[in-house]
Amino acid sequence: MASPTRMLSFRPRLADALRGYDRARFMQDFSAGLTVAVVALPLAMAFAIASGLPPEAGLFTAIIAGFLISALGGSKVQIGGPAGAFIVIVYGIVQQYGVANLIIATALSGVLLFLMGVLQLGTLVRFIPVAVVIGFTNGIAVLIALSQVKDFLGLAIEKMPGDFFGMLGALYQHLSTLNPWAAGVSAVSLALVVGWQRWLSAWRHPWAGTLARVPGSIVALVLATAVVALSGMPVETIGSRFGGIPAGLPAFTLPDFSWESARHLLMPTITLALLGSIESLLCARVADGMVGDRHDPNQELMAQGIANFVTPFFGGMPATGTIARTVTNVKSGATSPVAGMVHALALLLVMLAAAPLAASIPLATLAAILMFVAWNMGEWREFTRLKTYRLPYRVTLVSVFLLTVIFDLTVAVEFGIFAACLTFIYRISSLSRAERIDAADMPVLAGHDGQVQVWRLYGALFFGATKLLEAMEDHLPARALVLDLKNVIYVDSTGAEALEHLSHACATRGVRLIVSGLISQPLDIARRTGLYERLRPDLQPDVASAAAAAVA
């Protein structure tokens, strides 16, 4: 167990990254930060709107949480901010509990994330099976895309339901309200987002390389905003729905808090914290692979906790590590967390200077951008590769996916982890086995059939494998039973209890129990449970000595 001093250590990666920091590295970070800010601008607003919040909530989150996560985090290049994975969860909380309770749930999830970091639980997040991660990620992607159909087609739906079948029903009932202008803007915007870099790579022009550095989402946002504003198209915009965005950060706001509300928000809080930890640490691992670095998962969780505790009181929403912006940061040449801090400050300057222009941004374009984000989020190829995996993996992935889409992310993750645990227990128990050693392998046993049995055990002797000892207990020899535990790597308390029962059964029937190869963890638990003292008179260093003692 980690010492209290180690558990309370708080050392942001920024402190190490600034050693030997010079002007050249700053210029690289500055350039990367500006590039990431360009990518983050439309995404931050789109994520907030899709979550049932005003667009400035996403911008506030990208600015405040993005700065704190970079300044205090355990990764050198990770970018924090609002993420698509939170859309479904946040929308559900807003619809069921209201914005005030979203603030409380987000702040409480920040406390939980910080405690996870303090207690060194960052590495445990990696134990969540990949089938569960892929299942709920694909499910969230489907729900995000479905939630954007309303604005993509310009349907006149006053309030979108938060559940899968409710969304399908609302879309079907309002298909007659389709706005062809909005659908046209969405289609052109999506084509620009998807094809901008592809078209420029095929266009042999001196400016093609420079233009290709501009993200397709920004090109679509600028062009669609200009066309809609100049032509007067009947398309819903940020201004028509939200009245624009404020030209400044909000003041500190403290919602009414009660323990009764906190009790009802327990599951949403746990869901936000769990999803935030998974997303941030997965993103940090992707960044590590790109830059050849290794992040500190516990420091990252503490930074995520601080960001999620502070941001909601300034009009923000839940934040986590974001893969798309982190990858953009790395590819733009970032060398330290300074790039993430520059990205946040650049977004602040843009919001202060260009807030009035945001009122003309068409929601159809933001819907098209989110459609593209949803497509990139999903690991769709995994569905085509399912036939190459075993049945438990397929069942877990498909079940988590369907439960996420149809029911709830929390239920899906709980089921996925439960199914993965059962699968793991079954597989480990199937790997644990016992082999009978006879006279052909050990000549000293010749002529002692029925009198002496020698068994060699393999694997882990835990609650899923005690049937091996129970079978021996049902068919004890007349004189001596030898157990070779040299190849047993782990014994849990249930396994130790099964050995105790076997020892008692042998003593009752007058059979001598001889154990050999008791080392490492099995030896440790035998000492701690008192089993060692019971077995010590008949302990042998190896199976040959044990067999010789049994027949003597």
Coordinates of C-alpha atoms in Angstrom, one line a residue:
M1 CA 0.0 0.0 0.0
A2 CA 1.2 3.5 -0.9
S3 CA 2.5 5.6 2.0
P4 CA 0.5 8.7 3.0
T5 CA 3.2 10.9 1.7
R6 CA 3.1 9.3 -1.7
M7 CA -0.7 9.3 -1.8
L8 CA -0.8 13.1 -1.1
S9 CA 1.9 14.0 -3.7
F10 CA 0.7 16.7 -6.2
R11 CA 3.2 17.5 -8.9
P12 CA 1.8 18.8 -12.2
R13 CA 3.6 17.8 -15.4
L14 CA 4.1 21.5 -16.1
A15 CA 6.7 21.7 -13.4
D16 CA 8.9 19.2 -15.2
A17 CA 8.1 20.4 -18.7
L18 CA 9.4 23.9 -18.0
R19 CA 12.9 22.7 -17.2
G20 CA 15.1 24.1 -20.0
Y21 CA 12.2 25.8 -21.6
D22 CA 13.3 28.3 -24.2
R23 CA 11.9 30.7 -26.8
A24 CA 11.9 28.1 -29.6
R25 CA 9.8 25.7 -27.6
F26 CA 7.4 28.5 -26.6
M27 CA 6.9 29.4 -30.3
Q28 CA 6.0 25.8 -31.0
D29 CA 3.6 25.6 -28.2
F30 CA 2.1 29.0 -29.1
S31 CA 1.5 27.9 -32.7
A32 CA 0.0 24.5 -31.6
G33 CA -2.2 26.2 -29.0
L34 CA -3.7 28.6 -31.6
T35 CA -4.4 25.7 -34.0
V36 CA -6.1 23.7 -31.2
A37 CA -8.2 26.8 -30.4
V38 CA -9.5 27.0 -34.0
V39 CA -10.5 23.3 -33.8
A40 CA -12.1 23.7 -30.3
L41 CA -14.2 26.8 -31.1
P42 CA -17.0 25.1 -33.0
L43 CA -16.8 21.9 -31.1
A44 CA -17.2 23.6 -27.7
M45 CA -20.4 25.4 -28.8
A46 CA -21.8 22.3 -30.5
F47 CA -21.2 20.0 -27.5
A48 CA -23.0 22.5 -25.2
I49 CA -26.0 22.9 -27.5
A50 CA -26.3 19.1 -28.0
S51 CA -26.2 18.7 -24.2
G52 CA -29.2 21.0 -23.7
L53 CA -27.1 24.0 -22.6
P54 CA -26.4 27.4 -24.1
P55 CA -23.4 27.6 -26.4
E56 CA -21.3 29.7 -24.0
A57 CA -21.3 26.8 -21.5
G58 CA -19.1 24.9 -23.9
L59 CA -16.8 27.9 -24.4
F60 CA -16.5 28.6 -20.7
T61 CA -15.6 24.9 -20.2
A62 CA -13.0 24.9 -22.9
I63 CA -11.4 28.1 -21.4
I64 CA -11.5 27.4 -17.7
A65 CA -11.3 23.6 -17.6
G66 CA -8.9 23.5 -20.6
F67 CA -6.5 25.9 -18.8
L68 CA -6.7 24.1 -15.4
I69 CA -6.2 20.6 -16.9
S70 CA -3.2 21.6 -18.9
A71 CA -1.6 23.6 -16.0
L72 CA -2.3 21.0 -13.3
G73 CA -2.5 17.7 -15.2
G74 CA -0.2 14.7 -15.5
S75 CA 0.1 14.6 -19.3
K76 CA 2.5 16.7 -21.4
V77 CA 0.2 17.4 -24.4
Q78 CA -3.3 16.5 -23.4
I79 CA -6.1 19.0 -24.1
G80 CA -9.1 19.1 -21.8
G81 CA -12.5 20.5 -22.4
P82 CA -16.1 19.5 -23.2
A83 CA -16.4 16.2 -24.9
G84 CA -18.9 14.4 -27.0
A85 CA -19.0 11.4 -24.6
F86 CA -20.7 13.7 -22.0
I87 CA -23.6 14.8 -24.3
V88 CA -26.0 12.0 -23.6
I89 CA -25.3 12.1 -19.8
V90 CA -25.5 15.8 -19.5
Y91 CA -28.6 16.1 -21.6
G92 CA -30.3 13.5 -19.4
I93 CA -29.3 15.2 -16.2
V94 CA -30.5 18.6 -17.5
Q95 CA -33.9 17.1 -18.5
Q96 CA -34.5 15.2 -15.3
Y97 CA -32.8 17.3 -12.6
G98 CA -32.3 20.8 -14.1
V99 CA -29.2 22.9 -14.7
A100 CA -28.8 23.8 -11.0
N101 CA -28.4 20.1 -10.2
L102 CA -26.1 19.6 -13.1
I103 CA -23.8 22.1 -11.5
I104 CA -23.9 20.2 -8.2
A105 CA -23.4 16.8 -9.9
T106 CA -20.4 18.1 -11.9
A107 CA -18.8 19.6 -8.8
L108 CA -19.3 16.4 -6.8
S109 CA -17.9 14.4 -9.7
G110 CA -14.8 16.7 -9.5
V111 CA -14.4 15.8 -5.8
L112 CA -14.7 12.1 -6.6
L113 CA -12.1 12.4 -9.4
F114 CA -9.7 14.2 -7.1
L115 CA -10.1 11.6 -4.4
M116 CA -9.5 8.8 -7.0
G117 CA -6.2 10.5 -7.9
V118 CA -5.2 11.0 -4.2
L119 CA -5.9 7.3 -3.5
Q120 CA -3.8 6.2 -6.5
L121 CA -6.7 4.7 -8.4
G122 CA -5.7 6.0 -11.8
T123 CA -4.2 2.7 -12.8
L124 CA -7.4 0.8 -12.0
V125 CA -9.2 2.5 -14.8
R126 CA -7.0 0.6 -17.3
F127 CA -8.6 -2.6 -16.1
I128 CA -11.9 -1.8 -17.7
P129 CA -12.2 -4.3 -20.6
V130 CA -11.9 -3.0 -24.1
A131 CA -15.2 -4.6 -25.1
V132 CA -17.0 -2.4 -22.6
V133 CA -15.2 0.8 -23.7
I134 CA -15.9 0.1 -27.4
G135 CA -19.5 -0.8 -26.7
F136 CA -20.4 2.3 -24.8
T137 CA -18.4 4.6 -27.1
N138 CA -20.2 3.3 -30.1
G139 CA -23.5 3.6 -28.3
I140 CA -22.8 7.2 -27.3
A141 CA -21.9 8.0 -30.9
V142 CA -25.2 6.6 -32.2
L143 CA -27.1 8.7 -29.6
I144 CA -25.2 11.9 -30.5
A145 CA -25.9 11.4 -34.2
L146 CA -29.6 10.7 -33.6
S147 CA -29.9 13.8 -31.3
Q148 CA -28.6 16.0 -34.1
V149 CA -31.1 14.9 -36.8
K150 CA -33.5 17.6 -35.5
D151 CA -31.2 20.5 -36.3
F152 CA -29.6 18.8 -39.3
L153 CA -33.0 18.7 -41.0
G154 CA -34.4 21.8 -39.3
L155 CA -37.4 20.0 -37.8
A156 CA -39.7 22.0 -35.6
I157 CA -39.4 20.0 -32.4
E158 CA -39.7 22.2 -29.3
K159 CA -38.0 19.8 -26.9
M160 CA -36.2 16.6 -27.9
P161 CA -36.7 13.6 -25.5
G162 CA -33.6 12.1 -23.9
D163 CA -34.3 8.4 -24.6
F164 CA -33.7 6.4 -27.8
F165 CA -37.3 5.5 -28.6
G166 CA -38.5 8.9 -27.5
M167 CA -36.1 10.6 -30.0
L168 CA -37.2 8.2 -32.8
G169 CA -40.8 8.9 -32.1
A170 CA -40.4 12.7 -32.1
L171 CA -38.4 12.7 -35.3
Y172 CA -41.0 10.5 -37.0
Q173 CA -43.9 12.7 -35.9
H174 CA -42.2 15.9 -37.1
L175 CA -40.7 14.8 -40.4
S176 CA -43.4 16.9 -42.2
T177 CA -41.8 20.0 -40.7
L178 CA -38.5 19.5 -42.5
N179 CA -36.8 22.8 -43.5
P180 CA -35.2 22.3 -46.9
W181 CA -32.9 25.4 -46.3
A182 CA -31.5 23.9 -43.1
A183 CA -31.1 20.5 -44.7
G184 CA -29.2 22.1 -47.6
V185 CA -26.9 24.0 -45.2
S186 CA -26.3 20.9 -43.2
A187 CA -25.5 18.8 -46.3
V188 CA -23.0 21.4 -47.7
S189 CA -21.5 21.9 -44.3
L190 CA -21.0 18.1 -43.8
A191 CA -19.4 17.8 -47.3
L192 CA -17.0 20.6 -46.4
V193 CA -16.1 19.1 -43.0
V194 CA -15.5 15.6 -44.5
G195 CA -13.9 16.6 -47.8
W196 CA -12.0 19.8 -47.2
Q197 CA -8.5 18.2 -46.7
R198 CA -9.2 15.5 -49.4
W199 CA -10.0 18.1 -52.0
L200 CA -7.1 20.2 -51.2
S201 CA -4.7 17.2 -51.3
A202 CA -5.8 16.6 -54.9
W203 CA -5.7 20.3 -55.8
R204 CA -2.1 21.0 -57.1
H205 CA -1.8 24.6 -56.2
P206 CA 0.8 26.5 -54.2
W207 CA -1.8 27.5 -51.6
A208 CA -3.2 24.0 -51.2
G209 CA -0.8 23.1 -48.4
T210 CA -1.5 26.2 -46.4
L211 CA -5.2 26.0 -46.8
A212 CA -5.1 22.3 -45.7
R213 CA -4.0 23.3 -42.3
V214 CA -7.3 25.0 -41.7
P215 CA -9.8 22.4 -40.3
G216 CA -12.8 21.7 -42.4
S217 CA -15.1 22.5 -39.5
I218 CA -13.9 26.1 -39.4
V219 CA -14.2 26.4 -43.1
A220 CA -17.8 25.1 -43.0
L221 CA -18.6 27.3 -39.9
V222 CA -17.3 30.5 -41.6
L223 CA -18.8 30.0 -45.0
A224 CA -22.2 28.8 -43.7
T225 CA -22.4 31.7 -41.3
A226 CA -21.6 34.2 -44.0
V227 CA -24.0 32.8 -46.5
V228 CA -26.9 32.5 -44.1
A229 CA -26.3 36.0 -42.7
L230 CA -26.0 37.6 -46.2
S231 CA -28.8 35.7 -47.8
G232 CA -31.3 35.9 -45.0
M233 CA -32.1 32.1 -45.2
P234 CA -34.9 31.0 -42.9
V235 CA -32.5 28.8 -40.8
E236 CA -32.3 28.7 -37.1
T237 CA -29.1 30.3 -35.6
I238 CA -27.5 30.7 -32.2
G239 CA -28.9 34.2 -32.1
S240 CA -32.5 33.1 -32.9
R241 CA -32.5 30.3 -30.3
F242 CA -30.1 31.6 -27.6
G243 CA -29.8 35.3 -28.3
G244 CA -26.1 35.1 -28.9
I245 CA -23.3 34.5 -26.5
P246 CA -21.9 36.9 -23.8
A247 CA -18.7 38.8 -24.5
G248 CA -17.0 37.8 -21.2
L249 CA -16.8 35.1 -18.5
P250 CA -19.7 34.8 -16.1
A251 CA -19.5 35.6 -12.4
F252 CA -19.2 32.9 -9.8
T253 CA -22.6 31.3 -9.2
L254 CA -23.5 29.0 -6.3
P255 CA -26.7 27.0 -6.7
D256 CA -28.9 26.0 -3.8
F257 CA -27.4 22.9 -2.3
S258 CA -29.1 20.3 -0.1
W259 CA -28.1 16.8 0.9
E260 CA -31.5 15.6 -0.4
S261 CA -30.5 16.7 -3.9
A262 CA -27.1 15.2 -3.5
R263 CA -28.6 11.9 -2.6
H264 CA -30.6 11.8 -5.8
L265 CA -27.6 12.8 -7.8
L266 CA -25.4 10.0 -6.6
M267 CA -25.7 7.9 -9.8
P268 CA -25.3 10.8 -12.2
T269 CA -22.2 11.9 -10.2
I270 CA -20.6 8.5 -10.3
T271 CA -21.4 8.2 -14.0
L272 CA -19.8 11.6 -14.8
A273 CA -16.7 10.7 -12.7
L274 CA -16.3 7.2 -14.2
L275 CA -16.8 8.4 -17.8
G276 CA -14.5 11.4 -17.2
S277 CA -11.7 9.2 -15.8
I278 CA -12.0 6.7 -18.6
E279 CA -12.0 9.3 -21.4
S280 CA -9.1 11.3 -19.9
L281 CA -6.8 8.4 -19.2
L282 CA -7.5 6.7 -22.6
C283 CA -6.8 10.0 -24.3
A284 CA -3.6 10.4 -22.3
R285 CA -2.5 7.0 -23.4
V286 CA -3.1 7.9 -27.0
A287 CA -1.0 11.0 -26.5
D288 CA 1.8 9.0 -24.9
G289 CA 2.0 6.7 -27.9
M290 CA 2.3 9.7 -30.2
V291 CA 5.0 11.6 -28.4
G292 CA 6.9 8.7 -26.7
D293 CA 6.0 9.9 -23.2
R294 CA 4.3 8.4 -20.1
H295 CA 1.7 10.4 -18.2
D296 CA 0.9 10.3 -14.5
P297 CA -2.6 8.9 -14.3
N298 CA -3.2 9.9 -10.7
Q299 CA -2.0 13.5 -11.2
E300 CA -4.3 13.7 -14.3
L301 CA -7.3 12.6 -12.3
M302 CA -6.6 15.2 -9.6
A303 CA -6.4 17.9 -12.3
Q304 CA -9.6 16.6 -13.9
G305 CA -11.2 16.8 -10.4
I306 CA -10.1 20.4 -9.8
A307 CA -11.3 21.5 -13.2
N308 CA -14.7 19.8 -12.8
F309 CA -15.1 21.2 -9.4
V310 CA -14.4 24.8 -10.4
T311 CA -15.8 25.1 -13.9
P312 CA -19.6 24.5 -13.2
F313 CA -19.7 27.4 -10.8
F314 CA -18.7 29.7 -13.7
G315 CA -21.3 28.5 -16.1
G316 CA -19.4 25.4 -17.5
M317 CA -20.2 21.8 -18.0
P318 CA -18.3 18.5 -17.3
A319 CA -14.9 18.3 -18.9
T320 CA -12.4 15.6 -19.7
G321 CA -9.5 14.8 -22.0
T322 CA -10.4 15.2 -25.7
I323 CA -8.8 12.9 -28.2
A324 CA -9.4 15.0 -31.4
R325 CA -8.0 18.2 -29.9
T326 CA -5.1 16.3 -28.2
V327 CA -4.2 14.7 -31.5
T328 CA -4.3 18.1 -33.2
N329 CA -2.1 19.5 -30.5
V330 CA 0.5 16.8 -31.0
K331 CA 0.5 17.1 -34.8
S332 CA 0.9 20.8 -34.5
G333 CA 4.2 20.4 -32.7
A334 CA 3.2 21.0 -29.0
T335 CA 6.1 20.2 -26.5
S336 CA 4.5 21.0 -23.1
P337 CA 1.3 21.9 -21.3
V338 CA 1.9 25.5 -22.3
A339 CA 0.2 24.7 -25.6
G340 CA -3.0 23.7 -23.8
M341 CA -2.9 26.9 -21.7
V342 CA -2.4 29.0 -24.9
H343 CA -5.4 27.3 -26.5
A344 CA -7.6 28.3 -23.5
L345 CA -6.4 31.9 -23.5
A346 CA -6.9 32.1 -27.3
L347 CA -10.5 31.0 -27.0
L348 CA -11.0 33.6 -24.3
L349 CA -9.7 36.4 -26.6
V350 CA -11.9 35.1 -29.5
M351 CA -14.9 35.1 -27.3
L352 CA -14.3 38.6 -26.0
A353 CA -13.6 40.0 -29.5
A354 CA -16.0 38.1 -31.7
A355 CA -19.0 37.2 -29.5
P356 CA -21.5 39.3 -31.6
L357 CA -20.6 37.3 -34.8
A358 CA -21.5 34.0 -33.1
A359 CA -25.2 35.0 -33.2
S360 CA -25.3 34.3 -36.9
I361 CA -23.8 30.7 -36.7
P362 CA -26.5 28.3 -38.1
L363 CA -27.4 25.4 -35.9
A364 CA -27.5 23.2 -38.9
T365 CA -23.8 23.6 -39.4
L366 CA -23.1 22.7 -35.8
A367 CA -25.3 19.7 -36.2
A368 CA -23.3 18.6 -39.3
I369 CA -20.0 19.0 -37.3
L370 CA -21.3 16.9 -34.5
M371 CA -22.5 14.2 -37.0
F372 CA -18.9 14.0 -38.2
V373 CA -17.6 13.9 -34.6
A374 CA -20.0 11.0 -33.8
W375 CA -18.8 9.1 -36.8
N376 CA -15.2 9.5 -35.8
M377 CA -16.0 8.6 -32.2
G378 CA -17.2 5.1 -33.0
E379 CA -15.0 2.0 -33.5
W380 CA -17.3 0.7 -36.3
R381 CA -14.9 -1.8 -37.7
E382 CA -15.1 -3.7 -34.4
F383 CA -18.6 -4.8 -35.4
T384 CA -17.3 -6.4 -38.6
R385 CA -14.4 -8.1 -36.7
L386 CA -16.7 -9.6 -34.0
K387 CA -16.7 -13.0 -35.7
T388 CA -13.0 -13.3 -35.0
Y389 CA -13.5 -13.1 -31.3
R390 CA -14.9 -15.5 -28.7
L391 CA -18.5 -15.5 -27.8
P392 CA -18.1 -13.8 -24.4
Y393 CA -16.3 -10.8 -26.0
R394 CA -19.1 -10.5 -28.7
V395 CA -21.9 -10.8 -26.1
T396 CA -20.3 -8.1 -23.9
L397 CA -19.6 -5.6 -26.7
V398 CA -23.0 -5.9 -28.3
S399 CA -24.9 -5.9 -25.0
V400 CA -23.1 -2.8 -23.7
F401 CA -23.8 -1.1 -27.1
L402 CA -27.5 -1.9 -27.1
L403 CA -27.9 -1.1 -23.4
T404 CA -26.2 2.3 -23.9
V405 CA -28.4 3.1 -26.9
I406 CA -31.7 1.8 -25.6
F407 CA -31.5 2.2 -21.8
D408 CA -28.7 4.1 -20.0
L409 CA -24.9 4.4 -20.0
T410 CA -24.7 3.6 -16.3
V411 CA -26.6 0.4 -16.7
A412 CA -24.5 -0.5 -19.8
V413 CA -21.2 0.0 -18.0
E414 CA -22.3 -1.9 -14.9
F415 CA -23.5 -4.8 -17.0
G416 CA -20.4 -4.8 -19.1
I417 CA -18.0 -4.9 -16.1
F418 CA -20.2 -7.6 -14.5
A419 CA -20.1 -9.7 -17.7
A420 CA -16.4 -9.2 -18.1
C421 CA -15.8 -10.3 -14.5
L422 CA -17.8 -13.4 -15.0
T423 CA -16.0 -14.2 -18.2
F424 CA -12.6 -13.6 -16.5
I425 CA -13.5 -15.9 -13.6
Y426 CA -14.7 -18.6 -16.0
R427 CA -11.5 -18.4 -18.0
I428 CA -9.1 -18.4 -15.1
S429 CA -11.0 -21.3 -13.5
S430 CA -10.8 -23.2 -16.7
L431 CA -7.0 -22.6 -16.8
S432 CA -6.6 -24.0 -13.3
R433 CA -6.2 -27.8 -13.4
A434 CA -5.0 -30.8 -11.5
E435 CA -2.9 -33.6 -13.1
R436 CA -2.5 -37.0 -11.6
I437 CA 1.1 -38.3 -11.5
D438 CA 1.3 -42.1 -11.7
A439 CA 4.1 -44.7 -11.7
A440 CA 5.0 -44.1 -15.3
D441 CA 6.1 -40.6 -14.4
M442 CA 7.4 -41.4 -10.9
P443 CA 8.6 -45.0 -10.5
V444 CA 8.6 -44.7 -6.7
L445 CA 4.8 -45.0 -6.9
A446 CA 4.9 -48.4 -8.5
G447 CA 2.8 -50.9 -6.5
H448 CA 1.0 -48.2 -4.5
D449 CA -2.2 -47.7 -6.6
G450 CA -5.1 -47.0 -4.3
Q451 CA -2.8 -46.4 -1.4
V452 CA -1.0 -43.2 -2.5
Q453 CA -2.1 -40.4 -4.9
V454 CA 0.1 -37.6 -6.2
W455 CA -1.5 -34.5 -7.8
R456 CA 0.2 -31.6 -9.4
L457 CA -1.9 -28.3 -9.5
Y458 CA -1.6 -25.5 -12.0
G459 CA -3.0 -21.9 -12.1
A460 CA -4.9 -20.2 -9.4
L461 CA -6.6 -21.9 -6.5
F462 CA -9.4 -19.4 -5.9
F463 CA -13.2 -19.5 -5.3
G464 CA -13.8 -20.5 -9.0
A465 CA -11.4 -23.5 -8.9
T466 CA -12.1 -25.1 -5.5
K467 CA -13.9 -27.9 -7.3
L468 CA -10.5 -29.4 -8.0
L469 CA -9.9 -30.0 -4.2
E470 CA -13.5 -31.1 -3.7
A471 CA -13.1 -33.8 -6.3
M472 CA -10.0 -35.1 -4.5
E473 CA -11.8 -35.0 -1.2
D474 CA -14.5 -37.3 -2.7
H475 CA -12.0 -39.9 -3.8
L476 CA -9.3 -40.0 -1.2
P477 CA -6.6 -42.8 -1.3
A478 CA -6.2 -45.2 1.6
R479 CA -2.9 -44.0 3.0
A480 CA -1.4 -40.7 1.6
L481 CA -2.4 -37.8 -0.6
V482 CA 0.4 -35.6 -2.1
L483 CA -0.3 -32.1 -3.5
D484 CA 2.4 -30.4 -5.6
L485 CA 1.7 -26.6 -5.5
K486 CA 4.9 -25.4 -7.2
N487 CA 2.9 -24.3 -10.3
V488 CA 0.1 -22.6 -8.3
I489 CA 0.6 -18.8 -8.6
Y490 CA -2.2 -17.6 -6.4
V491 CA -4.4 -18.8 -3.6
D492 CA -7.3 -16.7 -2.2
S493 CA -9.1 -17.1 1.1
T494 CA -11.6 -19.5 -0.4
G495 CA -8.8 -21.6 -1.8
A496 CA -7.1 -21.6 1.6
E497 CA -10.3 -22.7 3.2
A498 CA -10.7 -25.5 0.7
L499 CA -7.2 -26.7 1.6
E500 CA -8.2 -26.5 5.2
H501 CA -11.3 -28.7 4.6
L502 CA -9.3 -31.2 2.6
S503 CA -6.7 -31.4 5.4
H504 CA -9.5 -32.0 7.9
A505 CA -11.1 -34.7 5.7
C506 CA -7.8 -36.4 5.4
A507 CA -7.2 -36.3 9.2
T508 CA -10.7 -37.7 9.8
R509 CA -10.2 -40.6 7.5
G510 CA -6.6 -41.4 8.6
V511 CA -5.0 -40.2 5.3
R512 CA -1.7 -38.4 5.4
L513 CA -1.7 -35.1 3.5
I514 CA 1.7 -34.1 2.2
V515 CA 2.2 -30.7 0.5
S516 CA 5.2 -29.6 -1.6
G517 CA 6.2 -26.5 -3.6
L518 CA 4.4 -24.1 -1.3
I519 CA 6.1 -20.8 -2.2
S520 CA 5.5 -17.0 -2.8
Q521 CA 1.9 -15.8 -2.4
P522 CA 0.4 -19.3 -1.6
L523 CA 3.0 -19.6 1.2
D524 CA 2.1 -16.1 2.5
I525 CA -1.6 -16.7 2.7
A526 CA -1.0 -20.1 4.3
R527 CA 0.9 -18.4 7.1
R528 CA -1.7 -15.6 7.5
T529 CA -4.6 -18.0 7.7
G530 CA -2.9 -20.5 10.1
L531 CA -2.9 -23.3 7.5
Y532 CA 0.9 -23.4 7.4
E533 CA 1.1 -24.5 11.0
R534 CA -1.4 -27.4 10.3
L535 CA 0.5 -28.5 7.2
R536 CA 4.1 -27.9 8.5
P537 CA 4.7 -31.5 9.8
D538 CA 4.2 -32.8 6.3
L539 CA 5.6 -30.1 4.1
Q540 CA 8.2 -31.1 1.6
P541 CA 10.5 -29.0 -0.7
D542 CA 9.6 -30.8 -3.9
V543 CA 7.2 -33.5 -5.3
A544 CA 9.9 -36.2 -5.4
S545 CA 10.6 -35.9 -1.7
A546 CA 6.9 -35.7 -1.0
A547 CA 6.2 -38.9 -3.0
A548 CA 9.1 -40.7 -1.3
A549 CA 7.7 -39.7 2.1
A550 CA 4.3 -40.9 1.2
V551 CA 5.4 -44.4 0.3
A552 CA 8.0 -44.8 3.1

